[in-house]
Amino acid sequence: MDIAVWLFTGLALAMREVALFAAFGFLVLGISDVVVDLLWLRLWLTGRLGQEALADSGGISEDGATSGLMAVFVPAWDEAGVIEQMLATALRRFSPGDFRLYVGCYPNDPETIAAVRRVADPRVRLVIGGAPGPTTKADCLNRLWEALREDESREGRRAKAVVLHDAEDVVHSAELAIFDRLIGRFDLVQLPVLPLIDPNSRWIAGHYIDEFAESHAKELVVRAAVGAALPSAGVGCAFARDALERLARRAGGLPFDAESLTEDYELGLRLRAMGGRAAFVRRVAAGSRALVATREYFPGTIDAAVSQKARWMTGIALSGWDRLGWTGGLAERWMRLRDRQSVLAALVLLAGYCALLSWALLEARNILLGVPAPPMPAFLEALLWVNAMLFTWRLAMRFGFVTRAYGWREGLRSLPRVVVGNAIAMLAARRALLRYLKSRRTGHMRWDKTIHAFPSTMPAE
């Protein structure tokens, strides 16, 4: 009995310390989120939510025509299941624009090569790299860059912009016209990414819906408004051809860093450091209520979601710290801190769940044996009440943004999906740390991709 008393006393003391750590972490993270929310609310009240760039440029061509060549880069490793449908959809939706689809494949991936070749269209340029795959996505993009330069030299004309897409993307018919209108004024133009609803994975794939509904309706809008660098999402974005050329010269010949796991994110920051301008554009398509955005399915299993999140954490939160450091003004450093807080946030979440479990055990002991837990310090209790209010505010914002993008049913689902997202984040943080330490030891990076799916029924534009 004395041992049980000692164990529960130790549990109460440990819970108090862990709860204090978690509560303080949640407070700091919560205040940062609230500041972003308030800045977004100010933009919303003043009507500045990502459409002013187009308004200033005189709109876009309604027939989708472009005034210069759009080189669309599509890296593809082990994408035989989706690439043919993706290319066919892009060819149909991008017409009559002036574009060419550059598809990067590997010599040891004959299935994907065969799928690309089945799309018999002169606007599809198959580029097979010399090295077997997988390398990194950035390395594949560099092969496409070299192919573009060869075509430019042979044909005597230069592309206006380089557009990035993944092999599972559902493109929008208006995006090339938007890029055509804005490239020249801006070196990077990013459109929103909206995950498709996977009816077979409402909770795992569904948590991406919640995160992107907020990040691509609020976070990126606020980043652009405060003057921080705008990271590219790697899909649904266009880079000015000349801007990539300048980046390539600075990097020794190639614009994409083949040693980076998150080359798209880094490219936006490197572009800003070079003095480039970026725009995040949210625009409703003509005659529609739907946004001009890239849509795609996201991972629907725990392992695939953890793998993808771990890659993002490794590239942005860990390697990004090493590779990009801390530069720029206050707004830039604040946004980089928000980008890199994911691993720390996962640790705070773990502490919070451990404290909650400890509290549940102590309460169960009180109910069963009538032995109350030691009283909680007043300071910690006050901190927990503040965090409870911040959490309620966070859930309200999540509900609002998801409802706005996907309807109230998904808005309601987003509330319990917070737990799913937290679990995936904690598992991904562990994998990211192990992967980062391994990369530091071996110096080797590779393309750690997930299996993709393409919708059988096209989402409405």
Tab-separated table of C-alpha atoms in Angstrom:
chain	number	residue	atom	x	y	z
A	1	MET	CA	0.000	0.000	0.000
A	2	ASP	CA	2.858	2.357	0.808
A	3	ILE	CA	4.301	1.654	-2.619
A	4	ALA	CA	0.958	2.553	-4.252
A	5	VAL	CA	0.806	5.807	-2.307
A	6	TRP	CA	4.371	6.610	-3.305
A	7	LEU	CA	3.639	5.846	-6.972
A	8	PHE	CA	0.508	8.000	-7.094
A	9	THR	CA	2.259	10.835	-5.264
A	10	GLY	CA	5.064	10.684	-7.800
A	11	LEU	CA	2.507	10.589	-10.601
A	12	ALA	CA	0.825	13.711	-9.226
A	13	LEU	CA	4.129	15.573	-9.015
A	14	ALA	CA	5.142	14.460	-12.511
A	15	MET	CA	1.755	15.458	-13.903
A	16	ARG	CA	2.140	18.902	-12.396
A	17	GLU	CA	5.549	19.469	-14.013
A	18	VAL	CA	4.560	18.032	-17.380
A	19	ALA	CA	1.310	20.009	-17.350
A	20	LEU	CA	3.233	23.203	-16.605
A	21	PHE	CA	5.587	22.593	-19.536
A	22	ALA	CA	2.682	21.801	-21.868
A	23	ALA	CA	0.572	24.721	-20.656
A	24	PHE	CA	3.391	27.213	-21.182
A	25	GLY	CA	4.105	25.768	-24.654
A	26	PHE	CA	0.435	25.917	-25.629
A	27	LEU	CA	0.291	29.521	-24.397
A	28	VAL	CA	3.203	30.641	-26.568
A	29	LEU	CA	1.959	28.767	-29.642
A	30	GLY	CA	-1.611	29.925	-29.035
A	31	ILE	CA	-0.680	33.600	-28.785
A	32	SER	CA	1.217	33.372	-32.072
A	33	ASP	CA	-1.843	31.801	-33.721
A	34	VAL	CA	-4.167	34.464	-32.340
A	35	VAL	CA	-1.957	37.238	-33.719
A	36	VAL	CA	-2.187	35.632	-37.179
A	37	ASP	CA	-5.961	35.340	-36.761
A	38	LEU	CA	-6.298	39.004	-35.838
A	39	LEU	CA	-4.169	40.090	-38.780
A	40	TRP	CA	-6.340	37.977	-41.087
A	41	LEU	CA	-9.507	39.493	-39.625
A	42	ARG	CA	-8.135	42.947	-40.347
A	43	LEU	CA	-7.424	41.950	-43.955
A	44	TRP	CA	-10.893	40.448	-44.263
A	45	LEU	CA	-12.540	43.617	-42.961
A	46	THR	CA	-10.553	45.726	-45.443
A	47	GLY	CA	-11.211	43.372	-48.396
A	48	ARG	CA	-7.593	42.325	-48.939
A	49	LEU	CA	-7.666	38.538	-49.093
A	50	GLY	CA	-5.442	37.682	-52.024
A	51	GLN	CA	-7.315	39.116	-55.023
A	52	GLU	CA	-5.845	42.597	-55.160
A	53	ALA	CA	-2.929	41.531	-57.392
A	54	LEU	CA	-5.310	40.497	-60.164
A	55	ALA	CA	-7.540	43.486	-59.626
A	56	ASP	CA	-4.529	45.752	-60.136
A	57	SER	CA	-3.492	43.872	-63.282
A	58	GLY	CA	-6.790	44.184	-65.129
A	59	GLY	CA	-8.136	40.645	-64.732
A	60	ILE	CA	-7.385	37.581	-66.828
A	61	SER	CA	-8.257	36.189	-70.224
A	62	GLU	CA	-11.584	34.375	-69.941
A	63	ASP	CA	-10.730	31.939	-72.770
A	64	GLY	CA	-7.543	30.735	-71.053
A	65	ALA	CA	-5.189	32.116	-73.722
A	66	THR	CA	-1.636	33.085	-72.734
A	67	SER	CA	0.838	35.537	-74.195
A	68	GLY	CA	3.928	33.372	-73.677
A	69	LEU	CA	5.013	29.759	-73.265
A	70	MET	CA	4.168	28.164	-69.931
A	71	ALA	CA	6.523	25.264	-69.201
A	72	VAL	CA	4.707	22.954	-66.792
A	73	PHE	CA	7.128	20.715	-64.847
A	74	VAL	CA	5.728	17.391	-63.598
A	75	PRO	CA	8.272	15.174	-61.788
A	76	ALA	CA	7.141	11.543	-61.794
A	77	TRP	CA	8.668	8.623	-59.949
A	78	ASP	CA	6.500	5.482	-59.725
A	79	GLU	CA	3.398	7.341	-60.923
A	80	ALA	CA	2.039	4.907	-63.523
A	81	GLY	CA	-1.304	4.802	-61.735
A	82	VAL	CA	-2.070	8.516	-62.091
A	83	ILE	CA	0.179	10.257	-64.615
A	84	GLU	CA	-1.800	9.372	-67.752
A	85	GLN	CA	-5.052	10.740	-66.337
A	86	MET	CA	-3.320	13.806	-64.959
A	87	LEU	CA	-1.743	14.683	-68.294
A	88	ALA	CA	-4.958	14.091	-70.252
A	89	THR	CA	-6.852	16.372	-67.857
A	90	ALA	CA	-4.180	19.078	-68.040
A	91	LEU	CA	-4.107	18.990	-71.840
A	92	ARG	CA	-7.864	19.414	-71.973
A	93	ARG	CA	-8.130	22.118	-69.330
A	94	PHE	CA	-5.092	24.172	-70.339
A	95	SER	CA	-6.106	24.497	-74.005
A	96	PRO	CA	-5.909	26.861	-75.889
A	97	GLY	CA	-3.016	28.302	-73.885
A	98	ASP	CA	0.575	28.229	-75.082
A	99	PHE	CA	2.053	25.520	-72.852
A	100	ARG	CA	4.190	22.397	-72.788
A	101	LEU	CA	4.118	19.636	-70.188
A	102	TYR	CA	7.614	18.480	-69.200
A	103	VAL	CA	7.353	15.099	-67.448
A	104	GLY	CA	10.431	13.822	-65.633
A	105	CYS	CA	10.855	10.046	-65.419
A	106	TYR	CA	13.616	7.583	-64.506
A	107	PRO	CA	15.148	4.833	-66.667
A	108	ASN	CA	14.298	2.176	-64.046
A	109	ASP	CA	10.579	3.121	-64.016
A	110	PRO	CA	9.294	1.665	-67.322
A	111	GLU	CA	5.642	1.621	-66.210
A	112	THR	CA	5.529	5.389	-65.710
A	113	ILE	CA	7.414	5.970	-68.966
A	114	ALA	CA	4.905	3.798	-70.855
A	115	ALA	CA	1.969	5.674	-69.260
A	116	VAL	CA	3.400	9.030	-70.376
A	117	ARG	CA	3.994	7.747	-73.901
A	118	ARG	CA	0.371	6.650	-74.164
A	119	VAL	CA	-0.577	10.334	-74.012
A	120	ALA	CA	0.288	10.953	-77.650
A	121	ASP	CA	0.400	14.732	-77.804
A	122	PRO	CA	3.231	16.977	-79.059
A	123	ARG	CA	2.701	19.246	-76.061
A	124	VAL	CA	3.923	16.486	-73.732
A	125	ARG	CA	7.725	16.323	-73.457
A	126	LEU	CA	9.002	13.128	-71.838
A	127	VAL	CA	12.356	13.629	-70.115
A	128	ILE	CA	14.149	10.485	-68.914
A	129	GLY	CA	17.038	11.231	-66.586
A	130	GLY	CA	20.338	9.399	-66.747
A	131	ALA	CA	20.431	8.241	-63.126
A	132	PRO	CA	18.118	5.521	-61.776
A	133	GLY	CA	15.431	6.624	-59.355
A	134	PRO	CA	14.507	7.685	-56.917
A	135	THR	CA	16.867	10.597	-56.451
A	136	THR	CA	15.172	13.698	-55.044
A	137	LYS	CA	12.260	15.624	-56.482
A	138	ALA	CA	14.573	18.624	-56.890
A	139	ASP	CA	17.028	16.544	-58.923
A	140	CYS	CA	14.183	15.481	-61.225
A	141	LEU	CA	13.113	19.122	-61.607
A	142	ASN	CA	16.668	20.060	-62.565
A	143	ARG	CA	16.555	17.504	-65.405
A	144	LEU	CA	13.375	19.188	-66.630
A	145	TRP	CA	15.065	22.582	-66.404
A	146	GLU	CA	17.893	21.324	-68.604
A	147	ALA	CA	15.381	19.949	-71.106
A	148	LEU	CA	13.597	23.294	-71.225
A	149	ARG	CA	16.841	25.116	-71.913
A	150	GLU	CA	17.667	22.679	-74.721
A	151	ASP	CA	14.262	23.283	-76.303
A	152	GLU	CA	14.632	27.047	-75.968
A	153	SER	CA	18.020	26.959	-77.673
A	154	ARG	CA	16.734	24.754	-80.497
A	155	GLU	CA	13.493	26.678	-81.063
A	156	GLY	CA	14.862	30.175	-80.558
A	157	ARG	CA	12.348	31.328	-77.949
A	158	ARG	CA	12.216	31.462	-74.167
A	159	ALA	CA	9.445	30.343	-71.877
A	160	LYS	CA	7.651	33.023	-69.924
A	161	ALA	CA	7.191	30.968	-66.760
A	162	VAL	CA	7.834	27.582	-65.200
A	163	VAL	CA	4.752	26.063	-63.554
A	164	LEU	CA	5.105	23.278	-60.971
A	165	HIS	CA	2.650	20.421	-60.564
A	166	ASP	CA	2.681	16.916	-59.117
A	167	ALA	CA	1.596	13.793	-60.963
A	168	GLU	CA	-1.644	13.502	-58.971
A	169	ASP	CA	-2.800	17.115	-59.369
A	170	VAL	CA	-6.149	18.124	-60.808
A	171	VAL	CA	-5.309	21.419	-62.501
A	172	HIS	CA	-7.670	24.342	-63.052
A	173	SER	CA	-8.388	25.677	-66.535
A	174	ALA	CA	-7.890	29.307	-65.468
A	175	GLU	CA	-4.534	28.978	-63.740
A	176	LEU	CA	-2.268	29.515	-66.760
A	177	ALA	CA	-4.118	32.719	-67.646
A	178	ILE	CA	-3.615	33.974	-64.076
A	179	PHE	CA	0.083	33.134	-64.208
A	180	ASP	CA	0.382	34.780	-67.618
A	181	ARG	CA	-1.183	37.979	-66.323
A	182	LEU	CA	0.938	38.247	-63.171
A	183	ILE	CA	4.341	36.869	-64.154
A	184	GLY	CA	6.354	39.940	-65.003
A	185	ARG	CA	4.996	41.921	-62.080
A	186	PHE	CA	5.821	39.000	-59.765
A	187	ASP	CA	8.545	36.358	-59.830
A	188	LEU	CA	6.400	33.792	-58.007
A	189	VAL	CA	2.638	33.358	-58.143
A	190	GLN	CA	1.033	30.792	-55.848
A	191	LEU	CA	-2.567	29.574	-56.052
A	192	PRO	CA	-4.374	27.754	-53.229
A	193	VAL	CA	-4.198	23.991	-52.782
A	194	LEU	CA	-7.449	22.294	-51.773
A	195	PRO	CA	-7.304	18.593	-50.845
A	196	LEU	CA	-10.073	16.472	-52.302
A	197	ILE	CA	-12.436	14.723	-49.898
A	198	ASP	CA	-11.602	11.026	-49.750
A	199	PRO	CA	-14.792	9.170	-48.746
A	200	ASN	CA	-12.684	6.165	-47.736
A	201	SER	CA	-10.494	8.190	-45.363
A	202	ARG	CA	-12.620	10.847	-43.700
A	203	TRP	CA	-10.334	11.090	-40.674
A	204	ILE	CA	-6.768	10.566	-41.864
A	205	ALA	CA	-6.913	12.167	-45.322
A	206	GLY	CA	-9.573	14.484	-43.929
A	207	HIS	CA	-7.189	16.191	-41.543
A	208	TYR	CA	-5.334	17.619	-44.562
A	209	ILE	CA	-8.594	19.302	-45.553
A	210	ASP	CA	-8.639	21.088	-42.218
A	211	GLU	CA	-5.006	22.171	-42.315
A	212	PHE	CA	-5.010	23.441	-45.900
A	213	ALA	CA	-8.355	25.197	-45.458
A	214	GLU	CA	-6.661	27.354	-42.831
A	215	SER	CA	-3.126	27.635	-44.162
A	216	HIS	CA	-4.120	28.518	-47.743
A	217	ALA	CA	-6.906	30.872	-46.748
A	218	LYS	CA	-5.233	32.559	-43.795
A	219	GLU	CA	-1.556	31.800	-43.175
A	220	LEU	CA	-0.267	32.548	-46.679
A	221	VAL	CA	-2.492	35.608	-46.979
A	222	VAL	CA	-1.069	36.996	-43.740
A	223	ARG	CA	2.508	36.153	-44.756
A	224	ALA	CA	2.126	38.135	-47.946
A	225	ALA	CA	0.487	41.023	-46.105
A	226	VAL	CA	3.228	41.395	-43.465
A	227	GLY	CA	5.980	41.284	-46.084
A	228	ALA	CA	7.448	37.896	-45.199
A	229	ALA	CA	8.770	35.543	-47.864
A	230	LEU	CA	6.092	33.452	-49.530
A	231	PRO	CA	7.059	29.771	-49.657
A	232	SER	CA	6.010	27.859	-52.733
A	233	ALA	CA	3.710	24.884	-52.175
A	234	GLY	CA	5.396	23.042	-55.045
A	235	VAL	CA	2.107	22.722	-56.959
A	236	GLY	CA	-0.215	25.297	-58.480
A	237	CYS	CA	2.581	27.842	-58.634
A	238	ALA	CA	4.528	29.614	-61.349
A	239	PHE	CA	8.051	31.060	-61.347
A	240	ALA	CA	9.215	33.671	-63.802
A	241	ARG	CA	11.648	32.008	-66.199
A	242	ASP	CA	14.208	34.790	-65.735
A	243	ALA	CA	13.964	34.548	-61.942
A	244	LEU	CA	14.830	30.835	-62.070
A	245	GLU	CA	17.728	31.687	-64.353
A	246	ARG	CA	19.083	34.105	-61.750
A	247	LEU	CA	18.675	31.504	-59.023
A	248	ALA	CA	20.462	28.960	-61.207
A	249	ARG	CA	23.428	31.289	-61.754
A	250	ARG	CA	23.740	31.876	-58.015
A	251	ALA	CA	23.597	28.137	-57.342
A	252	GLY	CA	26.178	27.174	-59.944
A	253	GLY	CA	23.931	26.288	-62.867
A	254	LEU	CA	20.737	24.632	-61.600
A	255	PRO	CA	17.818	26.357	-59.844
A	256	PHE	CA	16.609	23.477	-57.656
A	257	ASP	CA	18.767	22.228	-54.803
A	258	ALA	CA	19.046	18.467	-55.286
A	259	GLU	CA	20.014	17.960	-51.630
A	260	SER	CA	16.777	19.479	-50.344
A	261	LEU	CA	13.702	17.491	-49.337
A	262	THR	CA	11.518	20.612	-49.562
A	263	GLU	CA	12.957	22.416	-52.567
A	264	ASP	CA	9.623	24.110	-53.284
A	265	TYR	CA	9.474	25.740	-49.834
A	266	GLU	CA	13.106	26.841	-49.987
A	267	LEU	CA	12.780	28.227	-53.493
A	268	GLY	CA	10.277	30.845	-52.379
A	269	LEU	CA	12.540	31.984	-49.549
A	270	ARG	CA	15.639	32.037	-51.739
A	271	LEU	CA	13.753	34.058	-54.327
A	272	ARG	CA	12.764	36.658	-51.744
A	273	ALA	CA	16.351	36.877	-50.444
A	274	MET	CA	17.375	37.678	-54.017
A	275	GLY	CA	14.914	40.573	-54.116
A	276	GLY	CA	12.110	38.788	-55.983
A	277	ARG	CA	8.413	39.518	-55.517
A	278	ALA	CA	5.707	36.952	-54.831
A	279	ALA	CA	1.903	36.950	-54.820
A	280	PHE	CA	-0.601	34.565	-53.295
A	281	VAL	CA	-3.814	34.761	-55.326
A	282	ARG	CA	-7.249	33.570	-54.240
A	283	ARG	CA	-9.719	34.074	-57.065
A	284	VAL	CA	-13.165	32.652	-57.730
A	285	ALA	CA	-13.470	31.303	-61.264
A	286	ALA	CA	-15.676	33.205	-63.697
A	287	GLY	CA	-19.253	31.932	-63.573
A	288	SER	CA	-18.501	29.730	-60.573
A	289	ARG	CA	-18.312	29.869	-56.790
A	290	ALA	CA	-15.234	27.634	-56.738
A	291	LEU	CA	-11.715	28.924	-56.208
A	292	VAL	CA	-9.093	28.657	-58.898
A	293	ALA	CA	-6.973	26.095	-57.074
A	294	THR	CA	-5.061	22.846	-57.399
A	295	ARG	CA	-6.984	19.853	-56.092
A	296	GLU	CA	-5.615	16.436	-55.204
A	297	TYR	CA	-6.002	13.459	-52.917
A	298	PHE	CA	-3.728	13.386	-49.896
A	299	PRO	CA	-2.481	10.253	-48.067
A	300	GLY	CA	-5.292	8.189	-46.599
A	301	THR	CA	-3.377	5.815	-44.305
A	302	ILE	CA	-1.516	6.481	-41.068
A	303	ASP	CA	1.840	5.323	-42.413
A	304	ALA	CA	1.593	7.374	-45.611
A	305	ALA	CA	0.462	10.501	-43.750
A	306	VAL	CA	3.233	10.130	-41.160
A	307	SER	CA	5.801	9.635	-43.920
A	308	GLN	CA	4.690	12.770	-45.762
A	309	LYS	CA	4.521	14.899	-42.624
A	310	ALA	CA	7.951	13.613	-41.551
A	311	ARG	CA	9.417	14.729	-44.887
A	312	TRP	CA	7.940	18.195	-44.440
A	313	MET	CA	9.235	18.431	-40.877
A	314	THR	CA	12.685	17.213	-41.853
A	315	GLY	CA	12.988	19.602	-44.759
A	316	ILE	CA	11.417	22.690	-43.222
A	317	ALA	CA	11.786	22.512	-39.440
A	318	LEU	CA	15.149	20.716	-39.162
A	319	SER	CA	17.185	20.891	-42.376
A	320	GLY	CA	15.656	24.276	-43.169
A	321	TRP	CA	17.170	25.695	-39.996
A	322	ASP	CA	20.607	24.479	-41.109
A	323	ARG	CA	20.244	25.455	-44.738
A	324	LEU	CA	18.455	28.811	-44.551
A	325	GLY	CA	19.238	30.098	-41.070
A	326	TRP	CA	17.527	33.168	-39.637
A	327	THR	CA	17.554	36.231	-41.849
A	328	GLY	CA	15.279	39.154	-42.629
A	329	GLY	CA	13.234	41.461	-40.456
A	330	LEU	CA	10.925	40.738	-37.560
A	331	ALA	CA	8.019	39.484	-39.705
A	332	GLU	CA	10.293	37.170	-41.679
A	333	ARG	CA	11.882	35.680	-38.554
A	334	TRP	CA	8.463	35.230	-36.947
A	335	MET	CA	7.165	33.322	-39.959
A	336	ARG	CA	10.271	31.148	-40.112
A	337	LEU	CA	9.758	30.389	-36.439
A	338	ARG	CA	6.183	29.336	-37.186
A	339	ASP	CA	7.452	27.139	-40.025
A	340	ARG	CA	9.991	25.454	-37.763
A	341	GLN	CA	7.919	24.994	-34.637
A	342	SER	CA	6.287	21.745	-35.774
A	343	VAL	CA	8.712	19.404	-33.990
A	344	LEU	CA	8.574	21.450	-30.794
A	345	ALA	CA	4.785	21.637	-31.082
A	346	ALA	CA	4.671	17.835	-31.317
A	347	LEU	CA	6.714	17.604	-28.109
A	348	VAL	CA	4.321	20.009	-26.377
A	349	LEU	CA	1.388	17.932	-27.604
A	350	LEU	CA	2.962	14.769	-26.254
A	351	ALA	CA	3.472	16.435	-22.876
A	352	GLY	CA	-0.124	17.626	-22.889
A	353	TYR	CA	-1.520	14.166	-23.617
A	354	CYS	CA	0.732	12.611	-20.948
A	355	ALA	CA	-0.524	15.150	-18.417
A	356	LEU	CA	-4.127	14.431	-19.436
A	357	LEU	CA	-3.592	10.683	-19.026
A	358	SER	CA	-1.995	11.205	-15.608
A	359	TRP	CA	-4.902	13.370	-14.521
A	360	ALA	CA	-7.363	10.690	-15.685
A	361	LEU	CA	-5.552	8.041	-13.618
A	362	LEU	CA	-5.579	10.254	-10.531
A	363	GLU	CA	-9.274	11.011	-11.000
A	364	ALA	CA	-10.030	7.310	-11.406
A	365	ARG	CA	-8.217	6.647	-8.132
A	366	ASN	CA	-10.267	9.354	-6.457
A	367	ILE	CA	-13.527	7.886	-7.771
A	368	LEU	CA	-12.669	4.282	-6.885
A	369	LEU	CA	-10.794	4.758	-3.605
A	370	GLY	CA	-11.840	8.201	-2.467
A	371	VAL	CA	-8.256	9.490	-2.389
A	372	PRO	CA	-8.158	13.004	-3.872
A	373	ALA	CA	-5.137	14.178	-5.838
A	374	PRO	CA	-2.975	16.966	-4.391
A	375	PRO	CA	-4.403	20.401	-5.207
A	376	MET	CA	-3.225	22.107	-8.380
A	377	PRO	CA	-1.183	25.311	-7.962
A	378	ALA	CA	-3.222	28.446	-8.634
A	379	PHE	CA	-0.781	29.639	-11.294
A	380	LEU	CA	-1.075	26.386	-13.258
A	381	GLU	CA	-4.850	26.381	-12.936
A	382	ALA	CA	-5.049	29.933	-14.294
A	383	LEU	CA	-2.727	28.985	-17.162
A	384	LEU	CA	-4.922	26.017	-18.038
A	385	TRP	CA	-8.012	28.241	-18.137
A	386	VAL	CA	-6.262	30.633	-20.517
A	387	ASN	CA	-5.245	27.696	-22.711
A	388	ALA	CA	-8.802	26.403	-22.670
A	389	MET	CA	-10.009	29.735	-24.046
A	390	LEU	CA	-7.262	29.756	-26.690
A	391	PHE	CA	-8.173	26.201	-27.675
A	392	THR	CA	-11.842	27.115	-27.983
A	393	TRP	CA	-10.896	30.047	-30.205
A	394	ARG	CA	-8.676	27.738	-32.268
A	395	LEU	CA	-11.517	25.263	-32.794
A	396	ALA	CA	-13.876	28.081	-33.770
A	397	MET	CA	-11.419	29.354	-36.399
A	398	ARG	CA	-10.839	25.835	-37.712
A	399	PHE	CA	-14.589	25.254	-37.989
A	400	GLY	CA	-15.072	28.560	-39.792
A	401	PHE	CA	-12.358	28.033	-42.409
A	402	VAL	CA	-13.261	24.400	-43.114
A	403	THR	CA	-16.955	25.283	-43.372
A	404	ARG	CA	-16.134	28.091	-45.762
A	405	ALA	CA	-14.164	25.741	-48.035
A	406	TYR	CA	-16.057	22.445	-47.699
A	407	GLY	CA	-19.400	23.057	-45.974
A	408	TRP	CA	-20.658	22.776	-42.430
A	409	ARG	CA	-20.567	18.970	-42.273
A	410	GLU	CA	-16.824	18.927	-42.857
A	411	GLY	CA	-16.576	21.860	-40.487
A	412	LEU	CA	-18.088	19.723	-37.730
A	413	ARG	CA	-15.862	16.772	-38.611
A	414	SER	CA	-12.816	19.023	-38.355
A	415	LEU	CA	-13.316	19.372	-34.589
A	416	PRO	CA	-12.661	15.727	-33.596
A	417	ARG	CA	-10.131	15.437	-36.452
A	418	VAL	CA	-7.866	17.683	-34.393
A	419	VAL	CA	-6.997	14.607	-32.334
A	420	VAL	CA	-6.131	12.645	-35.495
A	421	GLY	CA	-3.916	15.471	-36.748
A	422	ASN	CA	-2.162	15.673	-33.386
A	423	ALA	CA	-1.448	11.935	-33.367
A	424	ILE	CA	-0.010	12.067	-36.891
A	425	ALA	CA	2.107	15.108	-35.975
A	426	MET	CA	3.607	13.357	-32.934
A	427	LEU	CA	4.436	10.198	-34.898
A	428	ALA	CA	5.860	12.273	-37.759
A	429	ALA	CA	8.071	14.308	-35.410
A	430	ARG	CA	9.735	11.132	-34.139
A	431	ARG	CA	10.352	9.892	-37.690
A	432	ALA	CA	11.583	13.316	-38.800
A	433	LEU	CA	14.158	13.482	-36.003
A	434	LEU	CA	15.480	10.011	-36.848
A	435	ARG	CA	15.565	10.839	-40.544
A	436	TYR	CA	17.323	14.136	-39.950
A	437	LEU	CA	19.988	12.523	-37.764
A	438	LYS	CA	20.538	9.830	-40.375
A	439	SER	CA	20.905	12.408	-43.145
A	440	ARG	CA	23.440	14.327	-41.072
A	441	ARG	CA	25.419	11.129	-40.631
A	442	THR	CA	25.238	9.863	-44.229
A	443	GLY	CA	24.733	13.105	-46.150
A	444	HIS	CA	22.239	11.282	-48.383
A	445	MET	CA	18.699	12.341	-49.288
A	446	ARG	CA	16.187	10.447	-51.408
A	447	TRP	CA	12.651	10.906	-52.704
A	448	ASP	CA	10.410	9.439	-49.999
A	449	LYS	CA	7.064	9.619	-51.771
A	450	THR	CA	3.629	8.134	-51.170
A	451	ILE	CA	1.268	6.232	-53.467
A	452	HIS	CA	-1.126	8.613	-55.213
A	453	ALA	CA	-4.660	8.413	-56.566
A	454	PHE	CA	-6.499	10.412	-59.212
A	455	PRO	CA	-10.257	11.100	-59.022
A	456	SER	CA	-12.467	9.042	-61.298
A	457	THR	CA	-14.921	11.964	-61.480
A	458	MET	CA	-13.472	15.396	-62.080
A	459	PRO	CA	-14.298	18.038	-59.427
A	460	ALA	CA	-16.300	20.954	-60.782
A	461	GLU	CA	-14.439	24.127	-61.653
